[in-house]
PDB file of C-alpha atoms in Angstrom:
ATOM      1  CA  MET A 538     115.551 134.305  31.254  1.00  0.00           C
ATOM      2  CA  GLY A 539     116.909 137.203  29.234  1.00  0.00           C
ATOM      3  CA  SER A 540     116.078 140.951  30.055  1.00  0.00           C
ATOM      4  CA  LYS A 541     114.313 141.135  26.506  1.00  0.00           C
ATOM      5  CA  GLU A 542     111.989 138.231  27.457  1.00  0.00           C
ATOM      6  CA  LEU A 543     111.483 139.634  30.934  1.00  0.00           C
ATOM      7  CA  GLU A 544     110.537 143.069  29.313  1.00  0.00           C
ATOM      8  CA  GLN A 545     107.990 141.496  26.740  1.00  0.00           C
ATOM      9  CA  SER A 546     106.390 139.615  29.479  1.00  0.00           C
ATOM     10  CA  ILE A 547     105.845 142.865  31.616  1.00  0.00           C
ATOM     11  CA  LEU A 548     104.638 144.850  28.751  1.00  0.00           C
ATOM     12  CA  ALA A 549     102.194 142.165  27.773  1.00  0.00           C
ATOM     13  CA  ARG A 550     100.678 142.097  31.162  1.00  0.00           C
ATOM     14  CA  TYR A 551     100.492 145.844  31.633  1.00  0.00           C
ATOM     15  CA  ASP A 552      99.052 146.220  28.077  1.00  0.00           C
ATOM     16  CA  ALA A 553      96.210 143.771  29.047  1.00  0.00           C
ATOM     17  CA  MET A 554      95.532 145.467  32.240  1.00  0.00           C
ATOM     18  CA  ALA A 555      95.391 148.899  30.377  1.00  0.00           C
ATOM     19  CA  ARG A 556      92.970 147.637  27.891  1.00  0.00           C
ATOM     20  CA  ARG A 557      90.567 146.180  30.666  1.00  0.00           C
ATOM     21  CA  TYR A 558      90.735 149.474  32.531  1.00  0.00           C
ATOM     22  CA  ALA A 559      90.044 151.508  29.286  1.00  0.00           C
ATOM     23  CA  GLN A 560      86.941 149.381  28.535  1.00  0.00           C
ATOM     24  CA  ALA A 561      85.704 149.807  31.973  1.00  0.00           C
ATOM     25  CA  HIS A 562      86.322 153.547  32.483  1.00  0.00           C
ATOM     26  CA  GLY A 563      86.771 154.972  29.089  1.00  0.00           C
ATOM     27  CA  HIS A 564      89.683 156.888  27.828  1.00  0.00           C
ATOM     28  CA  VAL A 565      92.067 158.562  30.374  1.00  0.00           C
ATOM     29  CA  GLY A 566      90.910 162.040  29.685  1.00  0.00           C
ATOM     30  CA  SER A 567      87.383 161.353  30.589  1.00  0.00           C
ATOM     31  CA  ALA A 568      85.754 163.278  33.555  1.00  0.00           C
ATOM     32  CA  GLY A 569      86.331 161.592  37.084  1.00  0.00           C
ATOM     33  CA  CYS A 570      89.203 159.170  35.871  1.00  0.00           C
ATOM     34  CA  ALA A 571      91.901 160.979  37.678  1.00  0.00           C
ATOM     35  CA  GLY A 572      90.604 159.820  41.052  1.00  0.00           C
ATOM     36  CA  ASP A 573      90.481 156.123  39.974  1.00  0.00           C
ATOM     37  CA  ALA A 574      93.107 153.565  40.264  1.00  0.00           C
ATOM     38  CA  SER A 575      94.282 151.839  37.099  1.00  0.00           C
ATOM     39  CA  GLY A 576      95.284 148.525  38.931  1.00  0.00           C
ATOM     40  CA  LEU A 577      98.942 149.176  38.187  1.00  0.00           C
ATOM     41  CA  GLY A 578      99.872 151.048  41.286  1.00  0.00           C
ATOM     42  CA  CYS A 579     100.535 149.963  44.886  1.00  0.00           C
ATOM     43  CA  ALA A 580      98.334 152.628  46.680  1.00  0.00           C
ATOM     44  CA  ARG A 581      96.393 155.937  46.395  1.00  0.00           C
ATOM     45  CA  LEU A 582      99.035 158.280  47.887  1.00  0.00           C
ATOM     46  CA  ALA A 583      96.617 161.028  47.941  1.00  0.00           C
ATOM     47  CA  ASP A 584      94.648 159.188  50.635  1.00  0.00           C
ATOM     48  CA  LEU A 585      97.986 158.462  52.741  1.00  0.00           C
ATOM     49  CA  ILE A 586     100.116 161.452  52.766  1.00  0.00           C
ATOM     50  CA  GLU A 587      99.765 164.932  54.263  1.00  0.00           C
ATOM     51  CA  LEU A 588      99.827 167.307  51.369  1.00  0.00           C
ATOM     52  CA  PHE A 589      99.604 171.290  51.563  1.00  0.00           C
ATOM     53  CA  PRO A 590      98.720 173.925  48.920  1.00  0.00           C
ATOM     54  CA  GLY A 591     101.900 175.358  47.740  1.00  0.00           C
ATOM     55  CA  GLU A 592     104.080 172.015  47.926  1.00  0.00           C
ATOM     56  CA  THR A 593     105.399 170.795  44.689  1.00  0.00           C
ATOM     57  CA  VAL A 594     104.759 167.112  43.846  1.00  0.00           C
ATOM     58  CA  LEU A 595     107.257 164.938  41.838  1.00  0.00           C
ATOM     59  CA  ASP A 596     105.419 161.549  41.044  1.00  0.00           C
ATOM     60  CA  VAL A 597     108.229 159.040  40.375  1.00  0.00           C
ATOM     61  CA  GLY A 598     107.097 156.090  38.229  1.00  0.00           C
ATOM     62  CA  SER A 599     103.844 157.787  37.544  1.00  0.00           C
ATOM     63  CA  GLY A 600     102.671 155.483  34.804  1.00  0.00           C
ATOM     64  CA  PRO A 601      99.619 157.112  32.945  1.00  0.00           C
ATOM     65  CA  GLY A 602      99.723 160.092  35.177  1.00  0.00           C
ATOM     66  CA  LEU A 603      96.099 159.569  36.885  1.00  0.00           C
ATOM     67  CA  GLU A 604      97.667 159.834  40.486  1.00  0.00           C
ATOM     68  CA  THR A 605      99.841 162.606  39.490  1.00  0.00           C
ATOM     69  CA  ILE A 606      96.584 164.703  38.508  1.00  0.00           C
ATOM     70  CA  ALA A 607      94.938 163.742  41.799  1.00  0.00           C
ATOM     71  CA  LEU A 608      98.194 165.020  43.948  1.00  0.00           C
ATOM     72  CA  ALA A 609      98.466 168.185  41.820  1.00  0.00           C
ATOM     73  CA  ARG A 610      94.951 169.157  42.731  1.00  0.00           C
ATOM     74  CA  ARG A 611      95.831 168.727  46.221  1.00  0.00           C
ATOM     75  CA  VAL A 612      98.921 170.926  46.109  1.00  0.00           C
ATOM     76  CA  ALA A 613      97.495 173.787  43.728  1.00  0.00           C
ATOM     77  CA  PRO A 614      98.711 176.374  42.969  1.00  0.00           C
ATOM     78  CA  ALA A 615     101.984 174.595  43.043  1.00  0.00           C
ATOM     79  CA  PRO A 616     102.562 172.053  40.189  1.00  0.00           C
ATOM     80  CA  GLY A 617     102.806 168.245  39.957  1.00  0.00           C
ATOM     81  CA  PHE A 618     105.236 166.446  37.736  1.00  0.00           C
ATOM     82  CA  GLY A 619     105.074 162.858  36.725  1.00  0.00           C
ATOM     83  CA  LEU A 620     108.411 161.051  35.579  1.00  0.00           C
ATOM     84  CA  ASP A 621     109.684 157.685  34.542  1.00  0.00           C
ATOM     85  CA  LYS A 622     111.269 155.897  37.592  1.00  0.00           C
ATOM     86  CA  GLU A 623     114.318 154.554  35.689  1.00  0.00           C
ATOM     87  CA  ARG A 624     115.477 157.914  34.976  1.00  0.00           C
ATOM     88  CA  VAL A 625     115.110 159.797  38.232  1.00  0.00           C
ATOM     89  CA  MET A 626     115.956 157.288  40.863  1.00  0.00           C
ATOM     90  CA  ARG A 627     119.695 157.773  40.465  1.00  0.00           C
ATOM     91  CA  GLU A 628     119.013 161.600  40.852  1.00  0.00           C
ATOM     92  CA  ILE A 629     115.955 161.695  43.084  1.00  0.00           C
ATOM     93  CA  CYS A 630     117.964 163.264  46.004  1.00  0.00           C
ATOM     94  CA  ARG A 631     119.073 165.925  43.495  1.00  0.00           C
ATOM     95  CA  ALA A 632     115.656 166.704  42.431  1.00  0.00           C
ATOM     96  CA  LEU A 633     114.416 167.259  45.957  1.00  0.00           C
ATOM     97  CA  ARG A 634     114.664 170.526  47.630  1.00  0.00           C
ATOM     98  CA  PRO A 635     116.551 170.763  50.947  1.00  0.00           C
ATOM     99  CA  GLY A 636     114.138 169.411  53.234  1.00  0.00           C
ATOM    100  CA  GLY A 637     111.856 167.720  50.641  1.00  0.00           C
ATOM    101  CA  ARG A 638     109.944 164.691  51.194  1.00  0.00           C
ATOM    102  CA  LEU A 639     110.114 161.339  49.372  1.00  0.00           C
ATOM    103  CA  VAL A 640     107.028 159.082  49.642  1.00  0.00           C
ATOM    104  CA  ILE A 641     106.771 155.791  47.767  1.00  0.00           C
ATOM    105  CA  ALA A 642     104.188 153.014  48.022  1.00  0.00           C
ATOM    106  CA  ASP A 643     105.811 149.796  46.957  1.00  0.00           C
ATOM    107  CA  LEU A 644     105.917 145.986  47.820  1.00  0.00           C
ATOM    108  CA  VAL A 645     109.008 145.141  49.833  1.00  0.00           C
ATOM    109  CA  TRP A 646     110.293 141.494  50.996  1.00  0.00           C
ATOM    110  CA  LEU A 647     110.843 141.496  54.905  1.00  0.00           C
ATOM    111  CA  SER A 648     113.193 138.528  54.252  1.00  0.00           C
ATOM    112  CA  ARG A 649     114.978 136.880  51.434  1.00  0.00           C
ATOM    113  CA  PRO A 650     112.388 135.852  48.885  1.00  0.00           C
ATOM    114  CA  PRO A 651     112.159 132.322  47.371  1.00  0.00           C
ATOM    115  CA  SER A 652     114.734 131.555  44.631  1.00  0.00           C
ATOM    116  CA  TRP A 653     111.993 131.123  42.015  1.00  0.00           C
ATOM    117  CA  VAL A 654     110.649 134.649  42.362  1.00  0.00           C
ATOM    118  CA  ARG A 655     113.630 136.152  40.717  1.00  0.00           C
ATOM    119  CA  SER A 656     113.445 134.127  37.662  1.00  0.00           C
ATOM    120  CA  ALA A 657     109.611 133.926  36.943  1.00  0.00           C
ATOM    121  CA  PRO A 658     108.433 136.464  34.265  1.00  0.00           C
ATOM    122  CA  GLU A 659     104.953 136.461  35.808  1.00  0.00           C
ATOM    123  CA  ALA A 660     106.429 137.362  39.165  1.00  0.00           C
ATOM    124  CA  TRP A 661     108.236 140.355  37.671  1.00  0.00           C
ATOM    125  CA  ALA A 662     105.098 141.463  35.737  1.00  0.00           C
ATOM    126  CA  CYS A 663     103.053 141.401  39.135  1.00  0.00           C
ATOM    127  CA  CYS A 664     105.696 143.457  40.768  1.00  0.00           C
ATOM    128  CA  ILE A 665     106.800 140.680  43.156  1.00  0.00           C
ATOM    129  CA  GLY A 666     110.033 139.499  41.215  1.00  0.00           C
ATOM    130  CA  GLY A 667     111.606 143.030  41.214  1.00  0.00           C
ATOM    131  CA  ALA A 668     110.558 143.905  44.851  1.00  0.00           C
ATOM    132  CA  LEU A 669     113.533 144.889  46.958  1.00  0.00           C
ATOM    133  CA  GLU A 670     114.284 143.443  50.512  1.00  0.00           C
ATOM    134  CA  ALA A 671     113.791 145.933  53.131  1.00  0.00           C
ATOM    135  CA  THR A 672     117.464 146.227  54.013  1.00  0.00           C
ATOM    136  CA  GLU A 673     118.164 146.850  50.180  1.00  0.00           C
ATOM    137  CA  TYR A 674     115.643 149.603  50.234  1.00  0.00           C
ATOM    138  CA  LEU A 675     117.319 151.268  53.430  1.00  0.00           C
ATOM    139  CA  GLY A 676     120.601 150.934  51.765  1.00  0.00           C
ATOM    140  CA  LEU A 677     119.478 152.394  48.346  1.00  0.00           C
ATOM    141  CA  LEU A 678     117.997 155.624  49.879  1.00  0.00           C
ATOM    142  CA  GLU A 679     120.880 156.108  52.325  1.00  0.00           C
ATOM    143  CA  ARG A 680     123.349 155.850  49.365  1.00  0.00           C
ATOM    144  CA  ALA A 681     121.239 158.345  47.476  1.00  0.00           C
ATOM    145  CA  GLY A 682     121.953 160.887  50.377  1.00  0.00           C
ATOM    146  CA  LEU A 683     118.412 160.670  51.983  1.00  0.00           C
ATOM    147  CA  GLY A 684     117.723 160.726  55.692  1.00  0.00           C
ATOM    148  CA  SER A 685     114.792 160.131  58.162  1.00  0.00           C
ATOM    149  CA  ILE A 686     113.997 157.103  56.285  1.00  0.00           C
ATOM    150  CA  LYS A 687     111.021 154.888  57.488  1.00  0.00           C
ATOM    151  CA  LEU A 688     109.240 151.882  56.269  1.00  0.00           C
ATOM    152  CA  ARG A 689     105.785 151.226  57.428  1.00  0.00           C
ATOM    153  CA  THR A 690     104.391 147.943  56.470  1.00  0.00           C
ATOM    154  CA  SER A 691     101.053 146.310  56.255  1.00  0.00           C
ATOM    155  CA  ASP A 692      99.271 143.366  54.650  1.00  0.00           C
ATOM    156  CA  CYS A 693     102.117 141.056  55.069  1.00  0.00           C
ATOM    157  CA  ALA A 694     101.945 137.650  53.427  1.00  0.00           C
ATOM    158  CA  ALA A 695     104.628 135.178  53.074  1.00  0.00           C
ATOM    159  CA  GLY A 696     107.230 137.654  53.693  1.00  0.00           C
ATOM    160  CA  LEU A 697     106.098 140.288  51.172  1.00  0.00           C
ATOM    161  CA  ALA A 698     104.509 143.364  52.662  1.00  0.00           C
ATOM    162  CA  SER A 699     102.666 146.453  51.315  1.00  0.00           C
ATOM    163  CA  THR A 700     105.071 149.277  52.554  1.00  0.00           C
ATOM    164  CA  LEU A 701     104.894 153.194  52.600  1.00  0.00           C
ATOM    165  CA  VAL A 702     108.487 154.449  52.251  1.00  0.00           C
ATOM    166  CA  THR A 703     109.224 157.856  53.392  1.00  0.00           C
ATOM    167  CA  ALA A 704     112.452 159.757  53.542  1.00  0.00           C
ATOM    168  CA  ARG A 705     113.804 163.449  53.535  1.00  0.00           C
ATOM    169  CA  LYS A 706     116.599 165.182  51.921  1.00  0.00           C
ATOM    170  CA  PRO A 707     118.839 166.673  54.601  1.00  0.00           C
ATOM    171  CA  GLY A 708     119.028 170.546  54.975  1.00  0.00           C
ATOM    172  CA  ALA A 709     116.482 173.082  55.211  1.00  0.00           C
ATOM    173  CA  PRO A 710     115.068 175.451  52.420  1.00  0.00           C
ATOM    174  CA  GLY A 711     116.341 178.687  54.014  1.00  0.00           C
ATOM    175  CA  LEU A 712     114.393 180.885  56.393  1.00  0.00           C
ATOM    176  CA  ASP A 713     113.858 183.564  53.770  1.00  0.00           C
ATOM    177  CA  PHE A 714     110.036 184.557  54.540  1.00  0.00           C
ATOM    178  CA  GLN A 715     107.972 187.365  55.635  1.00  0.00           C
ATOM    179  CA  VAL A 716     104.964 187.503  58.019  1.00  0.00           C
ATOM    180  CA  ARG A 717     101.972 189.315  56.787  1.00  0.00           C
ATOM    181  CA  GLU A 718      98.313 189.711  57.763  1.00  0.00           C
ATOM    182  CA  ALA A 719      95.742 187.466  55.978  1.00  0.00           C
ATOM    183  CA  GLN A 720      93.646 188.995  53.183  1.00  0.00           C
ATOM    184  CA  PRO A 721      90.067 188.227  52.147  1.00  0.00           C
ATOM    185  CA  GLU A 722      91.487 186.604  49.167  1.00  0.00           C
ATOM    186  CA  ASP A 723      93.484 184.184  51.222  1.00  0.00           C
ATOM    187  CA  ILE A 724      90.598 182.490  52.811  1.00  0.00           C
ATOM    188  CA  ASP A 725      90.303 179.506  50.465  1.00  0.00           C
ATOM    189  CA  LEU A 726      94.050 178.812  50.852  1.00  0.00           C
ATOM    190  CA  VAL A 727      93.949 178.911  54.620  1.00  0.00           C
ATOM    191  CA  LEU A 728      91.039 176.664  54.602  1.00  0.00           C
ATOM    192  CA  ARG A 729      92.759 174.122  52.411  1.00  0.00           C
ATOM    193  CA  ILE A 730      95.833 174.236  54.447  1.00  0.00           C
ATOM    194  CA  LEU A 731      93.890 173.779  57.699  1.00  0.00           C
ATOM    195  CA  ASP A 732      92.017 170.957  56.171  1.00  0.00           C
ATOM    196  CA  ALA A 733      95.234 169.262  55.038  1.00  0.00           C
ATOM    197  CA  ALA A 734      96.634 169.510  58.621  1.00  0.00           C
ATOM    198  CA  ARG A 735      93.193 168.115  60.032  1.00  0.00           C
ATOM    199  CA  LEU A 736      92.517 171.137  62.041  1.00  0.00           C
ATOM    200  CA  PRO A 737      89.009 172.733  62.609  1.00  0.00           C
ATOM    201  CA  THR A 738      87.961 175.421  60.322  1.00  0.00           C
ATOM    202  CA  ALA A 739      84.887 176.628  62.286  1.00  0.00           C
ATOM    203  CA  GLY A 740      85.119 180.424  62.790  1.00  0.00           C
ATOM    204  CA  VAL A 741      88.150 180.869  60.364  1.00  0.00           C
ATOM    205  CA  ALA A 742      86.272 183.221  58.021  1.00  0.00           C
ATOM    206  CA  GLU A 743      85.070 185.366  60.890  1.00  0.00           C
ATOM    207  CA  HIS A 744      88.507 185.829  62.505  1.00  0.00           C
ATOM    208  CA  LEU A 745      90.533 185.730  59.162  1.00  0.00           C
ATOM    209  CA  PRO A 746      91.826 189.419  59.458  1.00  0.00           C
ATOM    210  CA  SER A 747      93.745 188.397  62.544  1.00  0.00           C
ATOM    211  CA  PHE A 748      95.499 185.476  60.947  1.00  0.00           C
ATOM    212  CA  LEU A 749      99.073 185.642  60.043  1.00  0.00           C
ATOM    213  CA  LEU A 750     100.820 184.164  57.029  1.00  0.00           C
ATOM    214  CA  ALA A 751     104.484 183.260  56.563  1.00  0.00           C
ATOM    215  CA  CYS A 752     105.192 183.653  53.038  1.00  0.00           C
ATOM    216  CA  THR A 753     108.336 183.038  50.859  1.00  0.00           C
ATOM    217  CA  PRO A 754     109.611 185.689  48.483  1.00  0.00           C
ATOM    218  CA  ASP A 755     107.735 184.236  45.546  1.00  0.00           C
ATOM    219  CA  GLY A 756     104.417 184.489  47.416  1.00  0.00           C
ATOM    220  CA  ASN A 757     104.006 180.835  48.660  1.00  0.00           C
ATOM    221  CA  VAL A 758     102.381 180.541  51.963  1.00  0.00           C
ATOM    222  CA  VAL A 759     104.405 178.112  54.118  1.00  0.00           C
ATOM    223  CA  GLY A 760     102.779 178.897  57.564  1.00  0.00           C
ATOM    224  CA  VAL A 761      99.527 180.053  59.024  1.00  0.00           C
ATOM    225  CA  VAL A 762      98.500 180.891  62.689  1.00  0.00           C
ATOM    226  CA  GLY A 763      95.240 182.287  63.859  1.00  0.00           C
ATOM    227  CA  LEU A 764      94.217 184.512  66.767  1.00  0.00           C
ATOM    228  CA  GLU A 765      90.678 185.248  68.017  1.00  0.00           C
ATOM    229  CA  ARG A 766      90.420 188.220  70.397  1.00  0.00           C
ATOM    230  CA  TYR A 767      87.717 188.229  73.346  1.00  0.00           C
ATOM    231  CA  HIS A 768      87.607 191.562  75.064  1.00  0.00           C
ATOM    232  CA  SER A 769      90.710 191.232  77.515  1.00  0.00           C
ATOM    233  CA  SER A 770      91.664 187.561  76.580  1.00  0.00           C
ATOM    234  CA  ALA A 771      92.701 185.879  73.132  1.00  0.00           C
ATOM    235  CA  LEU A 772      92.519 182.491  71.687  1.00  0.00           C
ATOM    236  CA  LEU A 773      95.604 181.085  69.561  1.00  0.00           C
ATOM    237  CA  ARG A 774      94.583 178.691  66.973  1.00  0.00           C
ATOM    238  CA  SER A 775      95.488 177.022  63.590  1.00  0.00           C
ATOM    239  CA  LEU A 776      99.069 176.968  63.769  1.00  0.00           C
ATOM    240  CA  VAL A 777     100.484 175.015  60.698  1.00  0.00           C
ATOM    241  CA  VAL A 778     103.915 174.987  59.158  1.00  0.00           C
ATOM    242  CA  LEU A 779     104.439 173.117  55.784  1.00  0.00           C
ATOM    243  CA  PRO A 780     106.627 170.115  56.408  1.00  0.00           C
ATOM    244  CA  SER A 781     109.694 171.175  54.663  1.00  0.00           C
ATOM    245  CA  TRP A 782     109.828 174.245  56.839  1.00  0.00           C
ATOM    246  CA  ARG A 783     109.455 172.633  60.234  1.00  0.00           C
ATOM    247  CA  ASN A 784     112.092 172.256  63.008  1.00  0.00           C
ATOM    248  CA  GLN A 785     113.526 175.627  61.951  1.00  0.00           C
ATOM    249  CA  GLY A 786     111.790 177.958  64.214  1.00  0.00           C
ATOM    250  CA  LEU A 787     109.295 179.220  61.860  1.00  0.00           C
ATOM    251  CA  GLY A 788     106.311 178.159  63.995  1.00  0.00           C
ATOM    252  CA  ARG A 789     107.818 179.963  67.061  1.00  0.00           C
ATOM    253  CA  CYS A 790     108.244 183.001  65.064  1.00  0.00           C
ATOM    254  CA  LEU A 791     104.435 183.017  64.009  1.00  0.00           C
ATOM    255  CA  VAL A 792     103.398 182.641  67.475  1.00  0.00           C
ATOM    256  CA  ALA A 793     105.774 185.220  68.781  1.00  0.00           C
ATOM    257  CA  SER A 794     104.355 187.705  66.028  1.00  0.00           C
ATOM    258  CA  GLN A 795     100.839 186.977  67.150  1.00  0.00           C
ATOM    259  CA  LEU A 796     101.433 187.564  70.832  1.00  0.00           C
ATOM    260  CA  ALA A 797     103.441 190.579  70.167  1.00  0.00           C
ATOM    261  CA  ARG A 798     100.267 192.243  68.689  1.00  0.00           C
ATOM    262  CA  LEU A 799      98.541 191.838  71.944  1.00  0.00           C
ATOM    263  CA  THR A 800      98.689 194.088  74.968  1.00  0.00           C
ATOM    264  CA  PRO A 801     101.273 192.939  77.511  1.00  0.00           C
ATOM    265  CA  GLY A 802      99.443 190.895  80.242  1.00  0.00           C
ATOM    266  CA  THR A 803      96.602 189.564  77.968  1.00  0.00           C
ATOM    267  CA  PRO A 804      95.999 185.969  78.890  1.00  0.00           C
ATOM    268  CA  VAL A 805      96.160 183.723  75.743  1.00  0.00           C
ATOM    269  CA  TYR A 806      94.552 180.184  75.552  1.00  0.00           C
ATOM    270  CA  LEU A 807      94.651 177.371  73.135  1.00  0.00           C
ATOM    271  CA  LEU A 808      93.614 173.807  72.615  1.00  0.00           C
ATOM    272  CA  THR A 809      95.982 171.086  71.383  1.00  0.00           C
ATOM    273  CA  THR A 810      95.674 167.435  70.768  1.00  0.00           C
ATOM    274  CA  GLY A 811      99.292 166.419  70.286  1.00  0.00           C
ATOM    275  CA  ALA A 812     101.610 169.345  70.644  1.00  0.00           C
ATOM    276  CA  GLU A 813     101.505 170.059  74.435  1.00  0.00           C
ATOM    277  CA  ALA A 814     105.157 169.670  74.797  1.00  0.00           C
ATOM    278  CA  TYR A 815     105.941 171.943  71.895  1.00  0.00           C
ATOM    279  CA  PHE A 816     103.615 174.899  73.410  1.00  0.00           C
ATOM    280  CA  ARG A 817     105.298 174.390  76.753  1.00  0.00           C
ATOM    281  CA  SER A 818     108.422 175.258  75.123  1.00  0.00           C
ATOM    282  CA  LEU A 819     106.702 178.468  74.049  1.00  0.00           C
ATOM    283  CA  GLY A 820     105.816 179.318  77.571  1.00  0.00           C
ATOM    284  CA  PHE A 821     102.245 177.922  77.675  1.00  0.00           C
ATOM    285  CA  GLU A 822     101.120 175.675  80.428  1.00  0.00           C
ATOM    286  CA  ALA A 823      98.388 173.185  80.860  1.00  0.00           C
ATOM    287  CA  ILE A 824      95.185 174.244  82.724  1.00  0.00           C
ATOM    288  CA  PRO A 825      91.889 172.720  83.656  1.00  0.00           C
ATOM    289  CA  ARG A 826      89.081 173.917  81.325  1.00  0.00           C
ATOM    290  CA  ASP A 827      87.243 175.578  84.215  1.00  0.00           C
ATOM    291  CA  GLN A 828      90.029 178.207  84.350  1.00  0.00           C
ATOM    292  CA  VAL A 829      89.364 179.314  80.832  1.00  0.00           C
ATOM    293  CA  CYS A 830      87.700 182.545  80.688  1.00  0.00           C
ATOM    294  CA  PRO A 831      83.898 182.459  79.707  1.00  0.00           C
ATOM    295  CA  GLU A 832      84.387 184.434  76.501  1.00  0.00           C
ATOM    296  CA  VAL A 833      87.063 181.884  75.155  1.00  0.00           C
ATOM    297  CA  LYS A 834      85.108 178.928  76.455  1.00  0.00           C
ATOM    298  CA  ALA A 835      82.117 180.135  74.171  1.00  0.00           C
ATOM    299  CA  SER A 836      84.299 180.049  70.996  1.00  0.00           C
ATOM    300  CA  ALA A 837      83.688 177.473  68.421  1.00  0.00           C
ATOM    301  CA  GLU A 838      86.989 175.531  69.196  1.00  0.00           C
ATOM    302  CA  PHE A 839      85.926 175.084  72.726  1.00  0.00           C
ATOM    303  CA  GLN A 840      82.230 174.352  71.741  1.00  0.00           C
ATOM    304  CA  GLY A 841      83.004 171.284  69.816  1.00  0.00           C
ATOM    305  CA  ALA A 842      85.142 172.115  66.822  1.00  0.00           C
ATOM    306  CA  CYS A 843      88.136 170.519  68.900  1.00  0.00           C
ATOM    307  CA  PRO A 844      87.620 167.252  70.565  1.00  0.00           C
ATOM    308  CA  ALA A 845      86.859 166.917  74.311  1.00  0.00           C
ATOM    309  CA  SER A 846      90.292 165.318  74.750  1.00  0.00           C
ATOM    310  CA  ALA A 847      92.154 168.450  73.672  1.00  0.00           C
ATOM    311  CA  VAL A 848      94.424 170.010  76.243  1.00  0.00           C
ATOM    312  CA  ALA A 849      93.546 173.435  77.334  1.00  0.00           C
ATOM    313  CA  MET A 850      96.804 175.713  77.831  1.00  0.00           C
ATOM    314  CA  ARG A 851      97.459 179.239  78.736  1.00  0.00           C
ATOM    315  CA  SER A 852     100.089 181.808  78.501  1.00  0.00           C
ATOM    316  CA  ILE A 853     100.574 185.557  79.205  1.00  0.00           C
ATOM    317  CA  ALA A 854     101.386 187.935  76.220  1.00  0.00           C
ATOM    318  CA  HIS A 855     104.601 190.143  76.835  1.00  0.00           C
ATOM    319  CA  ARG A 856     107.076 191.996  74.658  1.00  0.00           C
ATOM    320  CA  ASN A 857     109.284 189.148  73.889  1.00  0.00           C
ATOM    321  CA  PRO A 858     107.178 185.894  73.612  1.00  0.00           C
ATOM    322  CA  GLY A 859     108.883 182.577  73.439  1.00  0.00           C
ATOM    323  CA  LYS A 860     112.349 183.954  74.610  1.00  0.00           C
TER     324      LYS A 860
END
């Protein structure tokens, strides 16, 4: 089978699917279409990955761009770009910023596929014929210069699996940032960041003036941390660092900045469902909930915004927190 014959077979199938989709949903520009799936993709990435306002999205192999629009809405005010996969796969590592992430929803062979698969036009048109083996995928991304590569598979049938491929470009974006107090106009952005991180938002608007934001020189918010003050105690909450900025000490800097604003000796509490070890490294210790002061226990976080399984922790504010 020649490449021209294969190309025509794939185009014919895609054209038929596009026509059926257009008949069912109207033209692409109609209201509501951006959230739909056209039947030509492997997954709805907007439902599968953690995206934050301010991150830039590059959608590789974006097709008609419906997924790109949905992703762009999640990261606004940053943009989303959609490109043709063949043109960018060779340069995908170059396109990513240091620390940038790659996410691909694809079909992957977990073992060598049957011989007929590679020669059947219909198999190629259904994305089966051209699906890579898992080892090939790993090698391809490694040769491109990417690291932290993971393949998470599901819905496996006859050796072919739906797979979410993630990787990261080595390096870091550089810790050129400043910490500032949140302003009233930041409320929508802060709430979106907390929603993306699946953190509670109850009480945020009330305590927004005591929130701190880490911002890049161009104004993008890359980190958030909140603090609620209760007489002689305080509650640390809502610590989020955007993925590309993690593992560089930015979270530690935000926490230290908050604690430095308190009177030395002030007890500081928090609740966490998965970062107990991290907060231990910052000087917090786990405590029973009955040791939390009554004012903090009456906060929205302790009254149900955080799950009952969350671990209560405490530290004491001093001049050089986390050192």
